Coordinates of C-alpha atoms in Angstrom, one line a residue:
M1 CA 0.0 0.0 0.0
N2 CA 1.3 3.5 -0.9
V3 CA 1.7 4.7 2.7
V4 CA 4.8 5.9 4.6
V5 CA 4.9 4.0 7.8
A6 CA 6.5 5.6 10.8
K7 CA 9.9 4.3 11.5
T8 CA 10.3 2.7 15.0
G9 CA 13.0 1.4 17.2
T10 CA 12.4 -2.1 15.8
G11 CA 13.6 -0.9 12.4
R12 CA 10.2 -1.3 10.6
A13 CA 10.8 -0.5 6.9
L14 CA 9.3 2.5 5.3
G15 CA 6.7 2.0 2.5
D16 CA 7.4 2.8 -1.1
A17 CA 5.4 6.0 -1.2
F18 CA 8.4 8.1 -2.3
A19 CA 9.3 5.8 -5.2
V20 CA 5.7 5.8 -6.4
A21 CA 5.3 9.6 -6.0
R22 CA 8.5 10.6 -7.8
D23 CA 6.9 10.6 -11.3
R24 CA 4.6 13.4 -10.3
L25 CA 7.1 15.5 -8.3
P26 CA 8.5 18.5 -10.3
G27 CA 12.2 19.1 -10.6
K28 CA 15.0 17.2 -12.2
G29 CA 18.8 16.9 -11.7
A30 CA 20.0 18.6 -8.6
I31 CA 16.4 19.0 -7.2
S32 CA 15.7 15.3 -7.8
D33 CA 18.9 14.5 -5.9
L34 CA 17.9 16.9 -3.1
R35 CA 14.5 15.2 -2.8
R36 CA 16.2 11.8 -2.6
Q37 CA 18.6 13.0 0.1
A38 CA 15.8 14.7 2.0
F39 CA 13.7 11.5 2.0
E40 CA 16.7 9.4 3.1
A41 CA 17.1 11.9 6.0
Y42 CA 13.5 11.4 6.9
E43 CA 13.9 7.6 6.5
R44 CA 16.7 7.6 9.0
M45 CA 14.7 9.5 11.6
G46 CA 11.1 8.5 11.0
L47 CA 8.2 10.4 12.6
P48 CA 9.4 12.5 15.5
H49 CA 8.5 11.3 19.0
R50 CA 8.6 12.4 22.6
R51 CA 12.2 11.3 23.2
I52 CA 13.2 14.2 20.9
E53 CA 13.3 17.3 23.1
D54 CA 11.7 19.6 20.5
W55 CA 8.9 17.1 20.1
K56 CA 8.5 16.2 23.7
Y57 CA 4.9 17.4 23.8
T58 CA 3.9 16.5 20.2
D59 CA 4.6 12.8 19.7
L60 CA 3.7 12.2 16.0
R61 CA 4.3 8.5 16.3
A62 CA 1.4 8.4 18.8
L63 CA -0.7 11.2 17.3
M64 CA -0.3 10.7 13.6
R65 CA 1.1 7.2 13.4
E66 CA 1.7 7.3 9.6
V67 CA 2.1 9.7 6.7
L68 CA -0.7 9.2 4.2
P69 CA -0.1 8.9 0.4
L70 CA -0.2 12.1 -1.6
A71 CA -3.7 13.3 -2.3
P72 CA -4.7 12.9 -6.0
Q73 CA -4.5 15.9 -8.3
P74 CA -7.8 17.9 -8.1
D75 CA -10.3 17.2 -10.8
A76 CA -13.0 19.6 -12.0
T77 CA -15.3 18.6 -9.1
A78 CA -12.6 19.2 -6.5
L79 CA -11.8 22.6 -8.1
D80 CA -15.5 23.5 -8.0
R81 CA -15.7 22.7 -4.3
A82 CA -12.5 24.6 -3.6
A83 CA -13.9 27.6 -5.6
G84 CA -16.9 27.8 -3.3
T85 CA -14.8 27.6 -0.2
A86 CA -12.4 30.3 -1.5
K87 CA -15.3 32.6 -2.3
A88 CA -17.0 32.1 1.1
Q89 CA -13.7 33.0 2.9
A90 CA -12.6 35.8 0.6
I91 CA -10.9 38.8 2.1
E92 CA -11.7 42.1 0.4
G93 CA -8.8 43.9 -1.3
V94 CA -6.4 40.9 -1.1
R95 CA -4.7 39.2 -4.1
R96 CA -5.5 35.5 -3.7
L97 CA -3.2 32.7 -4.7
V98 CA -4.9 29.3 -4.3
L99 CA -3.5 25.8 -3.8
V100 CA -6.0 23.0 -4.0
D101 CA -4.9 19.6 -2.7
G102 CA -1.3 20.7 -3.1
V103 CA -1.6 22.0 -6.6
F104 CA -1.6 25.6 -7.7
A105 CA -4.9 26.6 -9.2
P106 CA -4.5 29.5 -11.6
D107 CA -8.2 29.8 -12.5
L108 CA -9.0 30.4 -8.8
S109 CA -6.1 32.8 -8.3
D110 CA -5.8 36.5 -9.0
L111 CA -2.9 36.8 -11.3
A112 CA -4.0 39.7 -13.6
G113 CA -2.6 43.2 -13.4
L114 CA 0.4 42.5 -11.1
Q115 CA 2.0 45.6 -9.7
K116 CA 5.4 46.5 -11.1
G117 CA 8.1 44.8 -9.2
L118 CA 6.0 41.8 -8.2
T119 CA 6.5 38.4 -9.7
I120 CA 4.4 35.4 -8.9
R121 CA 5.0 31.9 -10.3
P122 CA 3.9 28.4 -9.3
L123 CA 6.7 26.4 -7.7
R124 CA 6.2 23.6 -10.2
D125 CA 7.1 25.9 -13.1
V126 CA 10.2 27.2 -11.3
L127 CA 11.4 23.7 -10.6
E128 CA 10.7 22.4 -14.1
A129 CA 12.5 25.3 -15.6
G130 CA 15.6 24.7 -13.4
D131 CA 15.4 28.3 -12.2
A132 CA 18.1 29.6 -10.0
L133 CA 15.5 30.1 -7.2
S134 CA 15.0 26.3 -7.1
G135 CA 17.8 25.7 -4.7
Q136 CA 16.6 28.6 -2.4
A137 CA 13.1 27.2 -2.3
F138 CA 14.4 23.9 -1.3
T139 CA 16.7 25.0 1.5
A140 CA 15.9 22.4 4.2
D141 CA 16.9 21.5 7.7
S142 CA 17.9 17.8 7.4
S143 CA 17.9 17.5 11.2
N144 CA 14.1 18.1 11.3
P145 CA 12.2 15.0 9.9
M146 CA 9.1 16.8 8.9
I147 CA 10.9 19.6 7.0
A148 CA 13.0 16.9 5.3
L149 CA 9.8 15.0 4.4
N150 CA 8.3 18.2 3.0
A151 CA 11.3 18.8 0.8
A152 CA 11.1 15.2 -0.5
L153 CA 7.4 15.2 -1.4
A154 CA 6.3 18.8 -2.1
T155 CA 4.1 18.8 -5.2
D156 CA 3.7 22.6 -5.7
G157 CA 3.6 26.0 -4.1
V158 CA 4.1 29.6 -4.9
V159 CA 7.3 31.6 -5.6
I160 CA 6.9 35.3 -4.9
E161 CA 9.5 37.9 -5.6
V162 CA 9.2 41.6 -4.6
A163 CA 11.8 43.8 -6.3
N164 CA 14.0 46.3 -4.5
G165 CA 12.1 49.4 -3.4
T166 CA 8.7 48.0 -4.2
V167 CA 5.9 48.8 -1.8
L168 CA 3.0 46.4 -2.4
T169 CA -0.3 48.2 -2.2
Q170 CA -2.3 45.0 -2.0
P171 CA -1.8 42.1 0.5
L172 CA -1.0 38.7 -0.9
Q173 CA -2.9 35.6 0.3
I174 CA -1.8 32.0 -0.1
V175 CA -5.0 29.9 0.3
H176 CA -4.5 26.2 1.1
I177 CA -7.7 24.3 0.4
A178 CA -8.2 20.6 1.0
S179 CA -11.0 19.4 -1.2
A180 CA -10.5 15.6 -1.4
A181 CA -13.0 13.5 0.5
A182 CA -10.6 10.6 0.8
P183 CA -7.7 10.8 3.3
G184 CA -4.4 12.0 1.7
A185 CA -1.3 14.1 2.3
I186 CA -1.1 17.6 0.9
V187 CA 2.5 18.7 0.6
T188 CA 3.3 22.2 -0.4
R189 CA 6.3 24.6 -0.3
S190 CA 6.5 28.3 -1.1
L191 CA 9.2 30.9 -1.4
L192 CA 9.0 34.7 -0.7
R193 CA 11.9 37.0 -1.5
L194 CA 11.5 40.6 -0.4
G195 CA 14.1 42.9 -1.9
R196 CA 15.9 45.8 -0.3
D197 CA 13.6 48.6 0.9
A198 CA 10.5 46.6 -0.1
V199 CA 7.3 46.3 1.9
A200 CA 4.7 43.5 1.7
T201 CA 1.9 41.8 3.5
L202 CA 1.4 38.1 3.3
V203 CA -1.6 36.1 4.5
E204 CA -1.7 32.3 4.8
S205 CA -5.0 30.6 5.2
Y206 CA -5.7 26.8 5.7
L207 CA -9.3 25.8 4.8
A208 CA -11.3 22.7 4.1
A209 CA -14.0 22.3 1.5
D210 CA -17.2 20.5 2.3
G211 CA -16.4 16.8 2.6
A212 CA -12.7 17.1 3.3
T213 CA -12.0 15.7 6.8
A214 CA -9.1 13.3 7.6
Y215 CA -6.3 14.8 5.5
Q216 CA -2.8 15.8 6.3
A217 CA -1.3 19.2 5.4
H218 CA 2.5 19.5 5.3
D219 CA 3.5 23.0 4.3
A220 CA 6.8 24.9 4.3
L221 CA 7.5 28.6 3.7
V222 CA 11.0 30.0 3.0
V223 CA 11.3 33.8 3.4
A224 CA 14.2 36.1 2.7
I225 CA 13.7 39.7 3.8
G226 CA 16.2 42.2 2.4
D227 CA 17.9 45.2 4.1
N228 CA 15.5 47.9 5.3
A229 CA 12.5 45.8 4.1
R230 CA 9.3 45.0 6.1
L231 CA 7.0 42.0 6.0
D232 CA 3.7 41.7 7.8
H233 CA 2.6 38.1 8.0
V234 CA -0.8 36.7 9.1
R235 CA -1.4 33.0 9.4
L236 CA -4.9 31.5 10.0
V237 CA -5.4 27.8 10.5
E238 CA -9.0 26.7 10.1
D239 CA -8.6 23.2 8.9
A240 CA -11.2 20.5 9.3
T241 CA -11.6 19.1 12.8
G242 CA -10.1 15.7 11.7
A243 CA -7.1 17.1 9.9
F244 CA -3.4 17.2 10.7
N245 CA -1.4 20.4 9.9
I246 CA 2.3 20.2 10.2
S247 CA 3.9 23.4 8.9
S248 CA 7.2 25.2 9.1
A249 CA 8.6 28.6 8.2
T250 CA 12.2 29.7 7.8
V251 CA 12.9 33.5 7.8
S252 CA 16.1 35.3 7.2
L253 CA 16.4 39.0 7.9
G254 CA 18.9 41.5 6.4
A255 CA 20.0 44.7 8.2
H256 CA 17.4 47.1 9.6
A257 CA 14.6 44.8 8.5
H258 CA 11.2 44.4 10.2
F259 CA 9.2 41.2 10.4
N260 CA 5.8 41.2 12.1
T261 CA 4.0 37.9 12.2
F262 CA 0.7 36.7 13.8
G263 CA -0.8 33.3 13.8
M264 CA -4.1 31.9 15.0
T265 CA -5.1 28.2 15.2
T266 CA -8.7 27.3 15.6
G267 CA -8.9 24.2 13.4
A268 CA -7.2 20.8 12.8
H269 CA -7.2 17.8 15.1
V270 CA -3.4 18.1 15.5
S271 CA -1.3 21.0 14.4
R272 CA 2.3 22.1 14.8
Y273 CA 3.8 25.3 13.5
Q274 CA 7.6 25.6 13.5
L275 CA 9.0 29.1 12.9
T276 CA 12.8 29.7 12.7
V277 CA 14.0 33.3 12.4
A278 CA 17.6 34.1 11.7
F279 CA 19.0 37.7 12.3
A280 CA 21.6 38.1 9.5
G281 CA 21.9 41.9 9.6
E282 CA 22.2 44.4 12.4
G283 CA 19.4 46.7 13.6
S284 CA 16.5 44.4 12.7
K285 CA 13.2 43.9 14.6
V286 CA 10.9 40.9 14.9
E287 CA 7.5 40.7 16.5
T288 CA 6.0 37.2 16.7
N289 CA 2.5 36.8 18.1
G290 CA 0.1 34.0 18.3
V291 CA -3.2 32.6 19.6
N292 CA -4.5 29.0 20.0
L293 CA -8.2 28.7 20.4
I294 CA -8.9 25.0 20.8
N295 CA -11.4 22.6 22.4
G296 CA -12.6 19.0 22.2
K297 CA -9.5 16.8 21.8
Q298 CA -7.5 19.2 19.7
H299 CA -3.7 19.4 20.0
A300 CA -2.0 22.6 18.9
D301 CA 1.8 23.2 19.1
T302 CA 3.6 26.4 18.3
T303 CA 7.4 26.1 18.4
L304 CA 9.5 29.2 17.8
L305 CA 13.3 29.7 17.5
L306 CA 14.7 33.2 17.2
D307 CA 18.5 33.2 16.5
H308 CA 20.2 36.5 17.3
A309 CA 23.5 36.3 15.6
V310 CA 24.3 40.0 15.1
P311 CA 24.2 43.1 17.4
H312 CA 21.5 45.7 17.9
C313 CA 18.4 43.6 17.1
D314 CA 15.1 43.4 18.9
S315 CA 12.5 40.7 19.2
R316 CA 9.2 40.4 21.0
E317 CA 7.0 37.3 21.4
I318 CA 3.4 37.4 22.7
F319 CA 1.5 34.1 22.8
R320 CA -2.0 33.3 24.1
A321 CA -3.8 30.0 24.4
V322 CA -7.4 29.4 25.3
V323 CA -8.0 25.7 26.0
D324 CA -11.3 24.0 26.6
D325 CA -12.6 20.4 27.1
R326 CA -9.7 17.9 26.8
A327 CA -7.6 20.0 24.3
H328 CA -3.9 20.4 24.6
S329 CA -1.9 23.6 23.8
V330 CA 1.9 23.6 23.5
F331 CA 4.1 26.7 23.2
Q332 CA 7.9 26.3 22.9
G333 CA 9.7 29.6 22.5
R334 CA 13.5 29.6 22.3
I335 CA 15.7 32.7 22.0
I336 CA 19.4 32.3 21.3
V337 CA 21.8 35.3 21.7
R338 CA 25.1 34.5 20.1
P339 CA 28.5 35.8 21.5
H340 CA 28.7 38.7 19.0
A341 CA 25.0 39.7 19.3
Q342 CA 25.6 42.5 21.9
K343 CA 22.9 45.1 22.5
T344 CA 20.2 42.5 21.9
D345 CA 16.8 43.3 23.3
A346 CA 14.6 40.2 23.4
K347 CA 11.5 39.5 25.5
M348 CA 8.9 36.7 25.5
M349 CA 5.6 36.2 27.3
T350 CA 3.2 33.3 27.0
R351 CA -0.1 32.9 28.8
A352 CA -2.7 30.1 28.8
L353 CA -6.3 30.2 29.9
L354 CA -7.8 26.9 30.9
L355 CA -11.6 26.6 30.6
S356 CA -12.0 23.1 32.0
D357 CA -10.4 20.8 34.5
E358 CA -9.1 18.4 31.8
A359 CA -7.6 21.1 29.5
E360 CA -3.8 21.1 29.3
A361 CA -1.2 23.7 28.4
D362 CA 2.5 23.2 28.3
N363 CA 4.5 26.4 28.0
K364 CA 8.3 26.2 27.6
P365 CA 10.1 29.5 27.2
E366 CA 13.9 29.3 26.9
L367 CA 16.8 31.8 26.8
E368 CA 20.3 30.8 25.7
I369 CA 22.5 33.9 26.1
F370 CA 26.2 33.9 25.2
A371 CA 26.6 37.7 25.2
D372 CA 26.9 40.0 28.3
D373 CA 25.5 43.3 27.1
V374 CA 21.9 42.4 26.5
T375 CA 18.3 42.9 27.8
C376 CA 16.4 39.7 27.7
G377 CA 13.5 38.2 29.7
H378 CA 10.7 35.7 29.5
G379 CA 7.6 34.7 31.4
A380 CA 4.8 32.1 31.4
T381 CA 1.5 32.0 33.3
T382 CA -1.5 29.5 33.3
G383 CA -4.8 30.0 35.0
A384 CA -8.6 30.1 34.7
L385 CA -11.1 32.8 34.1
D386 CA -11.4 35.3 36.9
E387 CA -14.5 34.2 39.0
N388 CA -14.9 37.7 40.4
L389 CA -15.1 39.3 37.0
L390 CA -17.5 36.6 35.8
F391 CA -19.7 37.2 38.8
Y392 CA -19.6 40.9 38.2
M393 CA -20.7 40.6 34.6
R394 CA -23.4 38.0 35.3
A395 CA -24.8 40.2 38.1
R396 CA -25.4 42.8 35.5
G397 CA -27.5 40.4 33.4
L398 CA -25.0 38.8 31.0
P399 CA -25.5 35.1 30.4
E400 CA -22.5 33.0 31.5
K401 CA -21.3 32.0 28.0
E402 CA -21.5 35.6 26.8
A403 CA -19.6 36.8 29.9
Q404 CA -16.9 34.2 29.2
A405 CA -16.7 35.2 25.6
L406 CA -16.0 38.8 26.5
L407 CA -13.3 37.9 28.9
I408 CA -11.7 35.5 26.3
Q409 CA -11.8 38.2 23.7
A410 CA -10.0 40.6 26.1
F411 CA -7.5 37.9 26.9
V412 CA -6.4 37.2 23.3
G413 CA -6.8 40.9 22.2
E414 CA -3.2 41.9 23.1
A415 CA -1.9 39.5 20.5
I416 CA -4.5 40.3 17.8
E417 CA -3.9 44.0 18.2
T418 CA -0.4 43.5 16.9
I419 CA -1.7 43.0 13.3
A420 CA -0.8 46.1 11.4
S421 CA -3.7 45.9 8.8
D422 CA -7.1 47.0 10.0
T423 CA -8.7 44.6 7.5
L424 CA -6.7 41.6 8.5
R425 CA -7.1 42.4 12.2
E426 CA -10.9 42.2 11.6
V427 CA -10.5 38.9 9.8
A428 CA -8.6 37.5 12.8
I429 CA -11.3 38.8 15.2
A430 CA -14.0 37.3 13.1
A431 CA -12.2 33.9 13.2
A432 CA -12.0 34.1 17.0
R433 CA -15.7 35.0 17.2
R434 CA -16.6 32.0 15.0
W435 CA -14.8 29.8 17.5
L436 CA -16.5 31.4 20.4
E437 CA -19.9 31.1 18.8
A438 CA -19.4 27.4 18.0
R439 CA -18.4 26.9 21.7
A440 CA -21.6 28.5 23.0

């Protein structure tokens, strides 16, 4: 059967999924060799498990158990379902780039009238042409099994280039839509290159069409931000309740660059987002903010690594989790300050709100400081809703669920307010309200 089986200590052999899938994977020559090497790296490690420190709280051997075969290429019916989902979740004023079951869908995407200095191409076309960007798109961490697996099996994605000095007037949105009713793996990889003095806003949305349930989404985003450039990034995970979403992002910043990112997870049965940010130029600033809103038996993991390798850089991390029923939220935030990164200013705060006795939140903030002239700090708190505030609001006529909703909105508001765009901030607020209304 065309299934990748999780490698275990008994040496259980992997299936032949990679060999079967190679015919439909774009890229020849060096890319084909890189895919083979990446799969061999995954084969050596297998699915990550709790004995690996970074995966201590998200044991994929227990949670996922196996990697499904690639989802079939979308047919006309699948594209019609995806079109309905994309239309229902459309954001006004945003240029939409749609991937359906891991394949770029030009007919559902807004490619006309591109602003001068903006280039958008499907990853498949870049790989088939042997473009110089192919190698940059496939930069991978061979020590991370899920990133290696993504490099081996990625079927398509989007390659976006913003030229030096270009200020995009319209946000870009990469929309990942799962349409297949049968279980399958959706493996995508995208590249964003932001030139010197450029400014852009990128939105990533993960959605499920009607009928799509037990699929696996494996996505990777590689970002290069040039000197004096700014990227605002918003990531919204609203996958089907039976889905798995394992995603990663690798960001490199030039000098005096600014990266502001916000992520919200309300969907997927199991999700993990891995973000690695490398400070490659002095005077840069990073703001990473996130919210998990989960219930039932959901498991949501946010793992961040900020690597301060040069002096005079700032970073801020704000993370909030609201956990109900038997759900499990994980936050792992790690800040490294290298010996030459003097004058670093880095702070991290994570807070979790537990709405039931069986809810669980694991917060693991870490600092590794090898420089002596820095300002760094971190904190973590976990608690329940304030009973006094609830009593106060209910005494004034508010129903219990409505009072709880207002307190929850206030709790996550600090993170949501960091979104620079008014429109995108309202989109995030609307996603939070949908979660709260479904809970009522």
